[in-house]
PDB file of N, CA, C and O in Angstrom:
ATOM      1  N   UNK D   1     -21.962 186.954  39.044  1.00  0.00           N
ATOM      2  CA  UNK D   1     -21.310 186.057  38.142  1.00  0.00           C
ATOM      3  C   UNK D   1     -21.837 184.645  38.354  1.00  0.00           C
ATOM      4  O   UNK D   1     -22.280 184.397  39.475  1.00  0.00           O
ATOM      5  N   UNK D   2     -21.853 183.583  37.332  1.00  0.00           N
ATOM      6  CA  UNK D   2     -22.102 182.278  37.350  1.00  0.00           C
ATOM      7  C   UNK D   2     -20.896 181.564  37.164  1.00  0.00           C
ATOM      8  O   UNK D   2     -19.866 181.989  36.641  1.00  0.00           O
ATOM      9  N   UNK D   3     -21.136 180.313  37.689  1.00  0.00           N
ATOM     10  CA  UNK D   3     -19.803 179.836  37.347  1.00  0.00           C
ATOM     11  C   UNK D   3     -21.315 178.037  36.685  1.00  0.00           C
ATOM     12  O   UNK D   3     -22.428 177.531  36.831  1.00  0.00           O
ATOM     13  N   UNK D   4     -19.951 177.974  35.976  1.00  0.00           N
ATOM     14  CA  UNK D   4     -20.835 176.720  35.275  1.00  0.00           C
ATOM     15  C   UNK D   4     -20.373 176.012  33.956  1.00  0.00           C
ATOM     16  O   UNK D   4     -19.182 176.199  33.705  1.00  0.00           O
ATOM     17  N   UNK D   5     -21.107 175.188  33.001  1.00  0.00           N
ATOM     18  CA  UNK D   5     -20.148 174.362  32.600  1.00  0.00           C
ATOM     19  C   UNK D   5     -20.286 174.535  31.160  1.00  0.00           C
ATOM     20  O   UNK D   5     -21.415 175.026  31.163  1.00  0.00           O
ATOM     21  N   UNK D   6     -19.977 174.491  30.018  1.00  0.00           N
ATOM     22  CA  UNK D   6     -20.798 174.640  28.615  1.00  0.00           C
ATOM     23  C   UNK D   6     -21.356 172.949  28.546  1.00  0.00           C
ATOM     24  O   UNK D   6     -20.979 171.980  29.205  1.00  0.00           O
ATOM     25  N   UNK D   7     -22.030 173.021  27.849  1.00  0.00           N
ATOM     26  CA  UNK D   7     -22.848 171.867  27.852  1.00  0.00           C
ATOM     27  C   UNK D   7     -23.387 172.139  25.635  1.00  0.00           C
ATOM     28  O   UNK D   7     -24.185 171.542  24.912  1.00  0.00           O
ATOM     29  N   UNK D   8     -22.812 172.829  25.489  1.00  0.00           N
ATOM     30  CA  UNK D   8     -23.603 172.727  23.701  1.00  0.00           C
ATOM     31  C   UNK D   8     -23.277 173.768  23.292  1.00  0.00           C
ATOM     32  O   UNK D   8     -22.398 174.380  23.898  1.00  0.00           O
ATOM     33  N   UNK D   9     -23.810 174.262  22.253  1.00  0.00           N
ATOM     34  CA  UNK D   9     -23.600 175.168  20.962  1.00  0.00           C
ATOM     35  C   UNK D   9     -25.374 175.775  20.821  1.00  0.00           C
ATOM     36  O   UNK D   9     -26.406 175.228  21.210  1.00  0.00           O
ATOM     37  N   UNK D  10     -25.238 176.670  20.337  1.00  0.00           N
ATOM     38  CA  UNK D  10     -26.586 177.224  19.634  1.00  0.00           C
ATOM     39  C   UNK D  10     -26.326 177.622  18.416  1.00  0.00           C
ATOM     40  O   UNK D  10     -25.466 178.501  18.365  1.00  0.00           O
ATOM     41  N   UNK D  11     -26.746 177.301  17.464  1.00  0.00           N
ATOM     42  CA  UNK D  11     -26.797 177.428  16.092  1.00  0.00           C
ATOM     43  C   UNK D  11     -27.634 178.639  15.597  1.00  0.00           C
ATOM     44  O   UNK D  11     -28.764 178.700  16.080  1.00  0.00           O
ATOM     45  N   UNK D  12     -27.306 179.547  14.780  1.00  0.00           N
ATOM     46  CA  UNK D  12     -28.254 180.716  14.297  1.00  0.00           C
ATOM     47  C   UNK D  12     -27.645 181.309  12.999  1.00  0.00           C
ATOM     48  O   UNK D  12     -26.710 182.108  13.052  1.00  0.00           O
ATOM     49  N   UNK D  13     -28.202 180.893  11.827  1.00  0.00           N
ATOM     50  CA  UNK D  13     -28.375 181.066  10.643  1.00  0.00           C
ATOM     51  C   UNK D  13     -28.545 182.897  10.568  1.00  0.00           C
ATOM     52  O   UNK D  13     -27.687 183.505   9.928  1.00  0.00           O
ATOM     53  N   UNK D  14     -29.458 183.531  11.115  1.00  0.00           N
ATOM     54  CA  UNK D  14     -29.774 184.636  10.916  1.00  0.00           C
ATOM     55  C   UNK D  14     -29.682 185.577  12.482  1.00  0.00           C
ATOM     56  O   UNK D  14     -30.352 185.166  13.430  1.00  0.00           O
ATOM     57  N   UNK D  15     -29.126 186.382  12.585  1.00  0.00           N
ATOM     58  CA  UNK D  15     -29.098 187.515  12.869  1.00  0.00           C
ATOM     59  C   UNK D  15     -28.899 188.744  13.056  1.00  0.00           C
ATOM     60  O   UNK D  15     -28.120 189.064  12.157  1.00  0.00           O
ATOM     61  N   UNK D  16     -29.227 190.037  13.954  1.00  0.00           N
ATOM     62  CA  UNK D  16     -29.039 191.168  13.725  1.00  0.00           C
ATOM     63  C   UNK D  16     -27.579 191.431  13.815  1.00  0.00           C
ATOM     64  O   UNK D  16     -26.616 190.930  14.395  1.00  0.00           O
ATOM     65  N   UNK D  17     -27.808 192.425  13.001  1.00  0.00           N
ATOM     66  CA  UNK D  17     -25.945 192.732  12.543  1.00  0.00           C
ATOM     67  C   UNK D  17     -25.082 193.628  13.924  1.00  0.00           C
ATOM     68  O   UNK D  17     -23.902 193.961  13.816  1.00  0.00           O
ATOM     69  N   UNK D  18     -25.815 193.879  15.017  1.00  0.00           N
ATOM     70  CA  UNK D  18     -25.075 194.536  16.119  1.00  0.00           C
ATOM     71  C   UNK D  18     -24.611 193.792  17.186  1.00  0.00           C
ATOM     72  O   UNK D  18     -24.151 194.326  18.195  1.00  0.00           O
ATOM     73  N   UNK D  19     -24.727 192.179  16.983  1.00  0.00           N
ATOM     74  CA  UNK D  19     -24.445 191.303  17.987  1.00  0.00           C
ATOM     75  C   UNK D  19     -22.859 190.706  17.135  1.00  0.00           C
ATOM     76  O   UNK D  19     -22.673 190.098  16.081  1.00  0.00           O
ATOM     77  N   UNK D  20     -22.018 191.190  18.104  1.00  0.00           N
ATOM     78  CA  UNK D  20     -20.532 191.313  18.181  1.00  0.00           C
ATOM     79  C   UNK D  20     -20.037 189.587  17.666  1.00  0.00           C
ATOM     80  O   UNK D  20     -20.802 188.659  17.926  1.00  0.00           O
ATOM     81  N   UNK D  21     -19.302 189.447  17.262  1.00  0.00           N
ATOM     82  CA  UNK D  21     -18.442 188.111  16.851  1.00  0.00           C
ATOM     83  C   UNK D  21     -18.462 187.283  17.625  1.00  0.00           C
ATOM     84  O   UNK D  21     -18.034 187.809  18.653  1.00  0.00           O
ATOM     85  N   UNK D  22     -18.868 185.497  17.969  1.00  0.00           N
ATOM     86  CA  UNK D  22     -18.629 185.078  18.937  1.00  0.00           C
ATOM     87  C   UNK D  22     -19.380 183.969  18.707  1.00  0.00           C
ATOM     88  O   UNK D  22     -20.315 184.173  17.933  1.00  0.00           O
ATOM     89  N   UNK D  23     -19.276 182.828  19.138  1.00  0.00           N
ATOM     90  CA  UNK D  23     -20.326 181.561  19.164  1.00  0.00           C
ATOM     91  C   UNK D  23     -21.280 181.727  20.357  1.00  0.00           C
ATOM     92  O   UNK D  23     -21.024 182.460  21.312  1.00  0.00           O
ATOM     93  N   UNK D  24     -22.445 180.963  20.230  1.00  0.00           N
ATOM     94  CA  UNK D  24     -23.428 181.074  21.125  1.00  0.00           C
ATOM     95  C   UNK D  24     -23.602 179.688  22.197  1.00  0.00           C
ATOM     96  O   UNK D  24     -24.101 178.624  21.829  1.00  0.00           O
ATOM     97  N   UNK D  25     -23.148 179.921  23.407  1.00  0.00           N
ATOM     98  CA  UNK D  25     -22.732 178.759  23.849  1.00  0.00           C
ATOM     99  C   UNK D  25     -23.607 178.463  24.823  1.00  0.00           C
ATOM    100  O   UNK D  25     -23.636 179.336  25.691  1.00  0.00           O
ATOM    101  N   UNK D  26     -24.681 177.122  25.091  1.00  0.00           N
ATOM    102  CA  UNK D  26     -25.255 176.859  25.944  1.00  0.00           C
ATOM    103  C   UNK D  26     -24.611 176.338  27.580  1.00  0.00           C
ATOM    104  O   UNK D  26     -24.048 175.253  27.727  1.00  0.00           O
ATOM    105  N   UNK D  27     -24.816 177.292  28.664  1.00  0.00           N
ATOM    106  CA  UNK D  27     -24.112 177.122  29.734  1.00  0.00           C
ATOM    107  C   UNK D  27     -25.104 176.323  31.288  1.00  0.00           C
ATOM    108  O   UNK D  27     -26.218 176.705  31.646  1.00  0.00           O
ATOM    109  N   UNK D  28     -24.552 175.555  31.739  1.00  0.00           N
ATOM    110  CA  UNK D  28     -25.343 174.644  32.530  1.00  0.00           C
ATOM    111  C   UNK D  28     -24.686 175.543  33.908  1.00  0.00           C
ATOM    112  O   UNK D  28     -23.464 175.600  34.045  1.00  0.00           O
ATOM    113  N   UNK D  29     -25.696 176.281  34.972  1.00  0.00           N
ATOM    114  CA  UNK D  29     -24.993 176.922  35.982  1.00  0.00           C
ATOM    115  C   UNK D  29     -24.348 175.835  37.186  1.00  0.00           C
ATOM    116  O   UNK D  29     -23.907 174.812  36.662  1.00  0.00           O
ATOM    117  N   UNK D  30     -24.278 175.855  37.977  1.00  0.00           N
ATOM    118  CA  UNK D  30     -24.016 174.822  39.022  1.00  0.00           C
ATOM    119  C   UNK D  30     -25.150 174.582  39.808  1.00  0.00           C
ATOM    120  O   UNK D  30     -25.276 173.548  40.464  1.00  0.00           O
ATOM    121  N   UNK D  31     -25.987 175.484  39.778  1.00  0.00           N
ATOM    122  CA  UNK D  31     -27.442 175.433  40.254  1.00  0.00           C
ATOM    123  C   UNK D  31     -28.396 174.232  39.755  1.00  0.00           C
ATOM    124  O   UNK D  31     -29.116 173.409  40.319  1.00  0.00           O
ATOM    125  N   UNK D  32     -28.024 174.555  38.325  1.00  0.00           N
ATOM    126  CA  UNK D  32     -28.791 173.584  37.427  1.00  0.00           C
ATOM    127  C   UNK D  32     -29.702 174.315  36.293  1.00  0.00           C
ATOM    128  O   UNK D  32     -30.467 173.606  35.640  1.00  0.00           O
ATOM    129  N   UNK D  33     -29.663 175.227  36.129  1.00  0.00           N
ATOM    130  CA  UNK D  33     -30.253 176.473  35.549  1.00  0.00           C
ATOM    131  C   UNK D  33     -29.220 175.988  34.201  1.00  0.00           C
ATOM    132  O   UNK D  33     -28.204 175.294  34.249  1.00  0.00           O
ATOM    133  N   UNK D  34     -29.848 176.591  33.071  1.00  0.00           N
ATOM    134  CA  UNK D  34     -28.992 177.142  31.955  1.00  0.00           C
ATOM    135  C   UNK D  34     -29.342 178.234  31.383  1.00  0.00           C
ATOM    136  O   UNK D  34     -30.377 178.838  31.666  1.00  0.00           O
ATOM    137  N   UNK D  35     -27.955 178.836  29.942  1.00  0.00           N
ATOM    138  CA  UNK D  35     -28.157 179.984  30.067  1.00  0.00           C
ATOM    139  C   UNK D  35     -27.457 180.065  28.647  1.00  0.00           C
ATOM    140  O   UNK D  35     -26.477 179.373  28.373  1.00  0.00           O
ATOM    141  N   UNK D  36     -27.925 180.791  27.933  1.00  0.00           N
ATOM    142  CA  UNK D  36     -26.903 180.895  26.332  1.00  0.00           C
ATOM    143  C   UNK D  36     -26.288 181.839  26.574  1.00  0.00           C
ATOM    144  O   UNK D  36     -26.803 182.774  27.188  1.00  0.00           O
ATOM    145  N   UNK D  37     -24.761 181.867  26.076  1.00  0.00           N
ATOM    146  CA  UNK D  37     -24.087 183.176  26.775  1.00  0.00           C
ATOM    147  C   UNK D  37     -23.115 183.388  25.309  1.00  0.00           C
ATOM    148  O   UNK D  37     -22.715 182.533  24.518  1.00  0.00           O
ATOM    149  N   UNK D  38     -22.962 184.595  25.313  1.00  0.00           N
ATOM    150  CA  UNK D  38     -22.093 184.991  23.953  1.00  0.00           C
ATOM    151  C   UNK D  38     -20.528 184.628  24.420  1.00  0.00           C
ATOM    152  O   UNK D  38     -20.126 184.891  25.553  1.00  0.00           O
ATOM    153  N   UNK D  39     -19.772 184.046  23.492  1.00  0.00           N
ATOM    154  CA  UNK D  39     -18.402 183.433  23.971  1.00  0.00           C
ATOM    155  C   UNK D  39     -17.425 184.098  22.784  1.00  0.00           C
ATOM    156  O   UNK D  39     -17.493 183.677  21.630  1.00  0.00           O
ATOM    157  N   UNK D  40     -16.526 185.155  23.163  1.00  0.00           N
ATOM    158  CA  UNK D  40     -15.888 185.761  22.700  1.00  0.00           C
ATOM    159  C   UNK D  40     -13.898 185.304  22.902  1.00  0.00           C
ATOM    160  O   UNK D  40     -12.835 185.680  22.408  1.00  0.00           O
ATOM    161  N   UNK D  41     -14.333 184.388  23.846  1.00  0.00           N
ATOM    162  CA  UNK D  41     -12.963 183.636  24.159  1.00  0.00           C
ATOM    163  C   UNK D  41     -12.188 182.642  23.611  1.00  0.00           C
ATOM    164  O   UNK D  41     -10.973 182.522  23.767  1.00  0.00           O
ATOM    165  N   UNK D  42     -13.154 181.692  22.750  1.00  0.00           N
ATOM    166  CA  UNK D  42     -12.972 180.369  22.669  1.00  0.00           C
ATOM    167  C   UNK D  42     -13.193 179.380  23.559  1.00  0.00           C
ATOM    168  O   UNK D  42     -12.514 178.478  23.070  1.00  0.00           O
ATOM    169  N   UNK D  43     -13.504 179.102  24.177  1.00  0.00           N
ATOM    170  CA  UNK D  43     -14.433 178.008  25.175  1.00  0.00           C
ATOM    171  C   UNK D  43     -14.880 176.762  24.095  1.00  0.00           C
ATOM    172  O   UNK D  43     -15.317 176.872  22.949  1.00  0.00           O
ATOM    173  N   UNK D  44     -14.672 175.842  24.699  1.00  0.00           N
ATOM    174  CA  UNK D  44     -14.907 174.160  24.279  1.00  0.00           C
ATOM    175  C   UNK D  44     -16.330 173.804  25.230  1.00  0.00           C
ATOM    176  O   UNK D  44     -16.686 174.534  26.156  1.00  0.00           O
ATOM    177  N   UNK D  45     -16.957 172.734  24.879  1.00  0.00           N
ATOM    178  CA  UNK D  45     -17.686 172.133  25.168  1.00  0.00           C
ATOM    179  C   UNK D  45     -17.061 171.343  26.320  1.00  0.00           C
ATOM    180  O   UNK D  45     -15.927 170.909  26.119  1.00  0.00           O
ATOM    181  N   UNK D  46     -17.659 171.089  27.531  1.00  0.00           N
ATOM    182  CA  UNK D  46     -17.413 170.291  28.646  1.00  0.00           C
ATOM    183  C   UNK D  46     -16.544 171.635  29.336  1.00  0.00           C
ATOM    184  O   UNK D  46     -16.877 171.692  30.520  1.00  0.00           O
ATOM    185  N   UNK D  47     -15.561 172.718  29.012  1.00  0.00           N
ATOM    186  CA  UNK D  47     -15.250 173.705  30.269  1.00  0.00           C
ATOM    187  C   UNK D  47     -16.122 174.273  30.725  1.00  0.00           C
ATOM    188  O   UNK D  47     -17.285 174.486  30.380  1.00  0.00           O
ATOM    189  N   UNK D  48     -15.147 174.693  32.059  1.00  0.00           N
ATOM    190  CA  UNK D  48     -15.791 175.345  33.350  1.00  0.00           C
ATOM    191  C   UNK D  48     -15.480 176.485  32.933  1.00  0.00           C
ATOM    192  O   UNK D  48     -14.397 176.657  32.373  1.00  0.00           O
ATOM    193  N   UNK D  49     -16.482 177.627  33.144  1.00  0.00           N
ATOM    194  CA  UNK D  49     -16.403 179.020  32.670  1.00  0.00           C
ATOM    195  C   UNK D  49     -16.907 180.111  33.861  1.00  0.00           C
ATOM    196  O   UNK D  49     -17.180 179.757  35.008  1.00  0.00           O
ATOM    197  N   UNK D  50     -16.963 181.189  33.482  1.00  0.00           N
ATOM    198  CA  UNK D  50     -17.307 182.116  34.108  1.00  0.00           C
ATOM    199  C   UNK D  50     -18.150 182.997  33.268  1.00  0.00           C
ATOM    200  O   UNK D  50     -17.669 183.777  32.446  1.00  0.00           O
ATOM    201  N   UNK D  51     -19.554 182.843  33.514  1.00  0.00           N
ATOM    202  CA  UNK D  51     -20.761 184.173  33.013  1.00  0.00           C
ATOM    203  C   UNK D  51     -21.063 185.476  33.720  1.00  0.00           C
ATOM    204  O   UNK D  51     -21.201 185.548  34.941  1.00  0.00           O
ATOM    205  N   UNK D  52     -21.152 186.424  32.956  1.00  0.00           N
ATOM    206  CA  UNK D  52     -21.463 187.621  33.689  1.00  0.00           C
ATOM    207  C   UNK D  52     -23.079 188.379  32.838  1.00  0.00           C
ATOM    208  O   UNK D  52     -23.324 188.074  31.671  1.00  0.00           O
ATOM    209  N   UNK D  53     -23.468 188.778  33.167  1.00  0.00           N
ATOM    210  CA  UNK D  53     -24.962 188.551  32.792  1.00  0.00           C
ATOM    211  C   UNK D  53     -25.694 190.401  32.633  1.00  0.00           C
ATOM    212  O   UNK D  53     -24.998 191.262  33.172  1.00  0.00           O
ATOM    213  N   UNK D  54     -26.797 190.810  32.041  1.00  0.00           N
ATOM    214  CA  UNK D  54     -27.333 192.151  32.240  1.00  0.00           C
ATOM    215  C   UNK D  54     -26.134 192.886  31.944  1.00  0.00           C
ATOM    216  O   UNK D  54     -25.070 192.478  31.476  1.00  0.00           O
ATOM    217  N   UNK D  55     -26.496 194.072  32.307  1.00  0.00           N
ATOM    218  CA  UNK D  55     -25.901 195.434  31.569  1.00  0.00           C
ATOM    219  C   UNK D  55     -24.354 195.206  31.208  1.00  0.00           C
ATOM    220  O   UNK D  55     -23.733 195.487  30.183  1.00  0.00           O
ATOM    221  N   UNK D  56     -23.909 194.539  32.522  1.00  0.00           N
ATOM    222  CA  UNK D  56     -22.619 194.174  32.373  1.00  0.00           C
ATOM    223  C   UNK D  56     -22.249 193.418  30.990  1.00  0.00           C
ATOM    224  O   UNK D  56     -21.632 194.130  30.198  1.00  0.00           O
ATOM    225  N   UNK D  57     -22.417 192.604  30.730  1.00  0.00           N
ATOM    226  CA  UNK D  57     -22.399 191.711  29.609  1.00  0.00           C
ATOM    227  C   UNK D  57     -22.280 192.763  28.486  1.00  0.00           C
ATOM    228  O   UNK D  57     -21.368 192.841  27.663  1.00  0.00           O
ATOM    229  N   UNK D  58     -23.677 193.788  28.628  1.00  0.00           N
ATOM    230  CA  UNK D  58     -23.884 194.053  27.125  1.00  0.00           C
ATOM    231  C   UNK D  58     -22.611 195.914  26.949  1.00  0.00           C
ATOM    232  O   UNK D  58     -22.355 196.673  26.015  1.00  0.00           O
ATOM    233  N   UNK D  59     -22.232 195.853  28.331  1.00  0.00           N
ATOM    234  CA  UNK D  59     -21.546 197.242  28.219  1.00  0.00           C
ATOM    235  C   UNK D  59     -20.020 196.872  28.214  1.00  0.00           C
ATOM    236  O   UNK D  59     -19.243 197.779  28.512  1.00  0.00           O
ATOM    237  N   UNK D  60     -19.440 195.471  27.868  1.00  0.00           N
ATOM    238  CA  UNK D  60     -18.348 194.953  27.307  1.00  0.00           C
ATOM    239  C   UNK D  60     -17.639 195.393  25.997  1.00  0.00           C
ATOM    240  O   UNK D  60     -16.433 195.397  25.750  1.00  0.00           O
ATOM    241  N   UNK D  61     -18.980 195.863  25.004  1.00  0.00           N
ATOM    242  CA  UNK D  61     -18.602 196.084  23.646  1.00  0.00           C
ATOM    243  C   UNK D  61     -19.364 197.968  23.152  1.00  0.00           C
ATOM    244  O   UNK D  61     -20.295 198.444  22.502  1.00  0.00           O
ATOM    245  N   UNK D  62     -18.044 198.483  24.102  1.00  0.00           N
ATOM    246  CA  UNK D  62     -18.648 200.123  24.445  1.00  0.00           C
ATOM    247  C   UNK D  62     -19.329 200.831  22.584  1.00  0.00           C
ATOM    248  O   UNK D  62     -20.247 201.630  22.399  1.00  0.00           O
ATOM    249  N   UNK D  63     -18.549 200.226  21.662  1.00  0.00           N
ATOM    250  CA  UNK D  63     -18.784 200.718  20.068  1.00  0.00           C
ATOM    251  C   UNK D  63     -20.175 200.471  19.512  1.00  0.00           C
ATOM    252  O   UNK D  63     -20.830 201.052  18.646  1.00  0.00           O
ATOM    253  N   UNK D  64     -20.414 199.428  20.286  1.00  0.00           N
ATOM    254  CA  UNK D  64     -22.161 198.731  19.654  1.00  0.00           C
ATOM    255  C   UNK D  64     -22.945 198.825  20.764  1.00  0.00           C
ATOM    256  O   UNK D  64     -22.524 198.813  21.921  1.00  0.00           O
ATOM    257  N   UNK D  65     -24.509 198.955  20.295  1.00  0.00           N
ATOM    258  CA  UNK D  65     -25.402 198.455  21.070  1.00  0.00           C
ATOM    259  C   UNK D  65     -25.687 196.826  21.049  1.00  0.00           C
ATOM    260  O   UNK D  65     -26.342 196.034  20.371  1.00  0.00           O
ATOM    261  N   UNK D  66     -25.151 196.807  21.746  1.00  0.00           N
ATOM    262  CA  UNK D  66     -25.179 194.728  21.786  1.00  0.00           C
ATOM    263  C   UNK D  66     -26.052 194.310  22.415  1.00  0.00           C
ATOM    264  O   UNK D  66     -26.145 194.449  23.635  1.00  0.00           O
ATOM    265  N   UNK D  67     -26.758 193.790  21.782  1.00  0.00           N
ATOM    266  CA  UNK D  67     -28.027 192.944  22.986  1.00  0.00           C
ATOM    267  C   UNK D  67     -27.609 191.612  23.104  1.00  0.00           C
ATOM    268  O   UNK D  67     -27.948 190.651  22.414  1.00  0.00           O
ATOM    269  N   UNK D  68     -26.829 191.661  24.062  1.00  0.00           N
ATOM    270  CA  UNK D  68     -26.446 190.586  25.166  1.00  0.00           C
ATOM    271  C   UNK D  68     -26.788 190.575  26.543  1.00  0.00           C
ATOM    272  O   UNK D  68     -26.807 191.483  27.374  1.00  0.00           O
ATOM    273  N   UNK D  69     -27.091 189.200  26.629  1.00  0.00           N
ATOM    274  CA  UNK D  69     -27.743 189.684  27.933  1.00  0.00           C
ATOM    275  C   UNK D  69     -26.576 188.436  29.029  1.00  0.00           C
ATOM    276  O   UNK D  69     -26.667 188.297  30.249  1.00  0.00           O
ATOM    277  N   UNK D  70     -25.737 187.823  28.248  1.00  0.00           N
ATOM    278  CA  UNK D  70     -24.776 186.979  28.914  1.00  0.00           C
ATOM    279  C   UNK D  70     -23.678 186.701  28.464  1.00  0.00           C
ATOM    280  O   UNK D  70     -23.902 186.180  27.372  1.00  0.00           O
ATOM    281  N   UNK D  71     -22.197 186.743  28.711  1.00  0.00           N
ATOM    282  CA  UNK D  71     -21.245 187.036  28.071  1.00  0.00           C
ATOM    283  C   UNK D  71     -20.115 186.329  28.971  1.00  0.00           C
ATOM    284  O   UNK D  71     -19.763 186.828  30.039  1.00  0.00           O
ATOM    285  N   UNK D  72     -19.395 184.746  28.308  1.00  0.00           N
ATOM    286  CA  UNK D  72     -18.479 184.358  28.676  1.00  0.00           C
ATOM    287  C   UNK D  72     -17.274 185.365  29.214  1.00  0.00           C
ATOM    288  O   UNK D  72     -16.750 186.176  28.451  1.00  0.00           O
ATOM    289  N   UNK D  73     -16.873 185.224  30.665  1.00  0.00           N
ATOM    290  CA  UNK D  73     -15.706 186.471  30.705  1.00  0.00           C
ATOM    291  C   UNK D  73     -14.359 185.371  31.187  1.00  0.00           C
ATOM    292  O   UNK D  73     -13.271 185.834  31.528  1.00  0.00           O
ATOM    293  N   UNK D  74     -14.590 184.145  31.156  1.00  0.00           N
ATOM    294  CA  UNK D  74     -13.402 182.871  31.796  1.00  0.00           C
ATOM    295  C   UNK D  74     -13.619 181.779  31.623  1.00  0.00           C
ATOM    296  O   UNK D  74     -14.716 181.239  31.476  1.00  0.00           O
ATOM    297  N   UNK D  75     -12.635 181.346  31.620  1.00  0.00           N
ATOM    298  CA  UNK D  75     -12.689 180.163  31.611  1.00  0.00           C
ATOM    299  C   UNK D  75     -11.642 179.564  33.060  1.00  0.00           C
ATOM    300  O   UNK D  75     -10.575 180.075  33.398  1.00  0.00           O
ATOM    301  N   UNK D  76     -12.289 178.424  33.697  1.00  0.00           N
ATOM    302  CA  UNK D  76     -11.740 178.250  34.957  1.00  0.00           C
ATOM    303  C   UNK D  76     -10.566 176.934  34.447  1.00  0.00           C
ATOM    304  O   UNK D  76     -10.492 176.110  33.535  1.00  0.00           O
ATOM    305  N   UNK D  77      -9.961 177.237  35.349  1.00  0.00           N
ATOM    306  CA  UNK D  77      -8.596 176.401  35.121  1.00  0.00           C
ATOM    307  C   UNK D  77      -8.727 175.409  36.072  1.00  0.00           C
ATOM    308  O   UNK D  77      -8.761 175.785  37.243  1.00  0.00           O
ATOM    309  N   UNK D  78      -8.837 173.830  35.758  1.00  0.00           N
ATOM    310  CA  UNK D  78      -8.991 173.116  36.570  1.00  0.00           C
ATOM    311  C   UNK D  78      -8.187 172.012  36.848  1.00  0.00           C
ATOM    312  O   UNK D  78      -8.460 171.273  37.794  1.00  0.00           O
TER     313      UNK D  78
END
């Protein structure tokens, strides 16, 4: 898991129809790394969150093949 901060939005006009409902949220790790992660929660810009990343991520949404490869699972309470 990552823990880290949203820092932006990703914008996408077009894509494939098997990627599940959700905004695309640019995540700053604590490392310093970032990471676009699918946000199915509602998450704001400037929270502290929690990413979970690989298979995990994409075996969240058992009905679809989701190609996710990062998937908001928290938001930290601070």
């Amino acid at each position: 898991m990552i823990r880290g901060r949203v820092v932006g939005r990703v914008w996408s006009t077009k894509n494939i129809e098997t990627i599940p409902n959700g905004a695309l949220l640019e995540v700053e790790s604590e490392g310093g790394g970032t990471v676009v992660a699918l946000d199915i929660i509602g998450c704001a810009e400037g929270e502290a969150v929690l990413v979970t990343q690989g298979s995990v991520a994409a075996s969240h949404f058992p009905n679809v093949k989701a190609p996710i490869d990062a998937l908001i699972i928290g938001s930290i309470d601070e």
